[in-house]
Amino acid sequence: MSEIAIRGLTKYFGTNLVLDRVDLDIKAHQVVCLIGASGSGKSTLLRCINRLVEPDAGTITLDGVANDAPQFGRTGLQSKVGIVFQSYNLFPHLTVLANLTLAPCKVRGMPRRDAEARAHEVLARFGMERFARTYPEQLSGGQQQRVAIARAMMTTPDVLLLDEVTAALDPELVGEVLAIIRDLKTRGLTMVIVTHEMGFAQAVADRVCFLSGGRIIEEGPPEAIFTRPLHPTTQGFLARVLEPGQS
Amino acid sequence: MPQAGSGHRLCPPPEGPPPRPRKAGFDWRAAFMPGLISSASIIVVFGTLAWLVTSADQWPRIKAQFFNIDHMIAAAPRVAQGFLTNLQVWLIALACIAVWALVLAVLRSLRGPVFAPFRLMVVLYIDFFRGVPALLLVILFGFGIPALNIPGLPNSGLFWGGVAMVLSYSAYVAEIYRSGIDAVHEGQRAAAKSLGLSEWQTLIYAILPQALRNVLPALMNIVVALQKDVALLSVIGVRDAVREAQIYTATTFNYSSLVVAALLFLLATIPMARIADWVNRRDRARRLQMAG
Ligand SMILES: Nc1ncnc2c1ncn2[C@@H]1O[C@H](COP(=O)(O)OP(=O)(O)OP(=O)(O)O)[C@@H](O)[C@H]1O
Ligand SMILES: [Mg+2]
């Protein structure tokens, strides 16, 4: 049930203005895709939502509560909002099982037994149960990414942030990860997805936001954005990515 | 049906079985030639050296002075006794260095302005202890501090010399640890933070295990080097292998005892060097596997 409201979000890296007064409302159970050219600020926007990046100005609220409010405590926000990265970022020195149970055990003080039971349950849901005892580097990219999603789902978050989760995968492995995301959507998870897979965005998104120069310059339902983009920058971008080799 | 002339066609499989692999069976030449060549070259090089040395005018005198079997046997028990001291100091110092250097490296890698004074102190520490020769530190600590006669502090040169070694080596090892910490991918911190781990937990559970694995080969070299450098303590009168050998030399005017000490050091360091090689190879294989 998390409604996300972003107001006037501004972020500088040094003197480089990366997010410029971004406003965005995301309803509970909605899937929003962020698209845009490299460097347009998509990842930074995503990382502000779970406070991996501290914005310079603006607010982000979850159900009306600011995401840096004291009532979240040190780790409350992280159990409500999960994130998955392009490069998986699994801990290479830990088994799949230990990757999943590390935070529940150490951060939330869950007994090991309960955490492992929960981990097996989550892994089973993503078809990864037989890999519980293997190390990440022994898995394919698609399998690693499924583990990373499982790790983010350990605390049953309301919101999942996905940052180009298929960008590092071989084409034939993309499907298995996208299938999981579709499955999560049917379970009612609120998701913010940065992606370069326009076909996927079109299929899964309730809304698509196009970022350019740190601003959302156009947003709307996927049919509208992909078939009748209004802004010339959006038109140019879509022309380039939808018909590679034509630019 | 493919259209004639479009170049689009099905490719038929080749007929018959594939050709056999080029080399079947054991290749004696490939197996033994390298070993043969290297043995031959070793014999030639060292044989020539040995011939040059033994044919020198003064060789018989040198031989009696440095390689006298009787003196070697006579000196061996005391030198070996001293060498036990070396081994003890080495092991204790290793443990202290491992811990103290880790503390330094962790303090230096803490982020945030609150920790700036710690970072600065560690930088100064490392600059100082890497800049001053270990030998000088051993002399200063080993003679200086006991001479102060501060009540409550240990008074032995061995203790303070050991402290000097630990402080000096820790500066190097801290830098090695730090390079390992820096080499851990930034995404690992982001992942840990996104899971709710505190900075401290991130370090303990995510960063340090990877950092230590990164620098294990470099640490093995330090372990080997320290084993020899314990001999520096002989200058402040610690009766280690070198000191015992010198004492023997002083009474008999024969240097064979020093050769005995050298042999003991070799006996201890060569196996360790091989272990270090092995660790290096394994580490390299792991990295290659990861990159591929
Ligand atoms: N930690 C950082 N320090 C300094 N600059 C950064 C940092 N992270 C991002 N930037 C800069 O901020 C800008 C936006 O980066 P961001 O990663 O949000 O873009 P993006 O839209 O996700 O691009 P991509 O599609 O390449 O992932 C870029 O110019 C980038 O160089
Ligand atoms: Mg990005």
JSON list of C-alpha atoms and ligand atoms in Angstrom, two decimals, chain A residues 42-43 163-164 194, ligand 2:
[
{"chain": "A", "resi": 42, "resn": "LYS", "atom": "CA", "xyz": [17.15, 7.79, -13.94]},
{"chain": "A", "resi": 43, "resn": "SER", "atom": "CA", "xyz": [19.33, 5.84, -11.50]},
{"chain": "A", "resi": 163, "resn": "ASP", "atom": "CA", "xyz": [17.59, -0.34, -12.11]},
{"chain": "A", "resi": 164, "resn": "GLU", "atom": "CA", "xyz": [18.21, -1.78, -15.59]},
{"chain": "A", "resi": 194, "resn": "VAL", "atom": "CA", "xyz": [14.46, 1.92, -15.06]},
{"chain": "C", "resi": 2, "resn": "MG", "atom": "MG", "xyz": [21.57, 4.26, -14.53]}
]
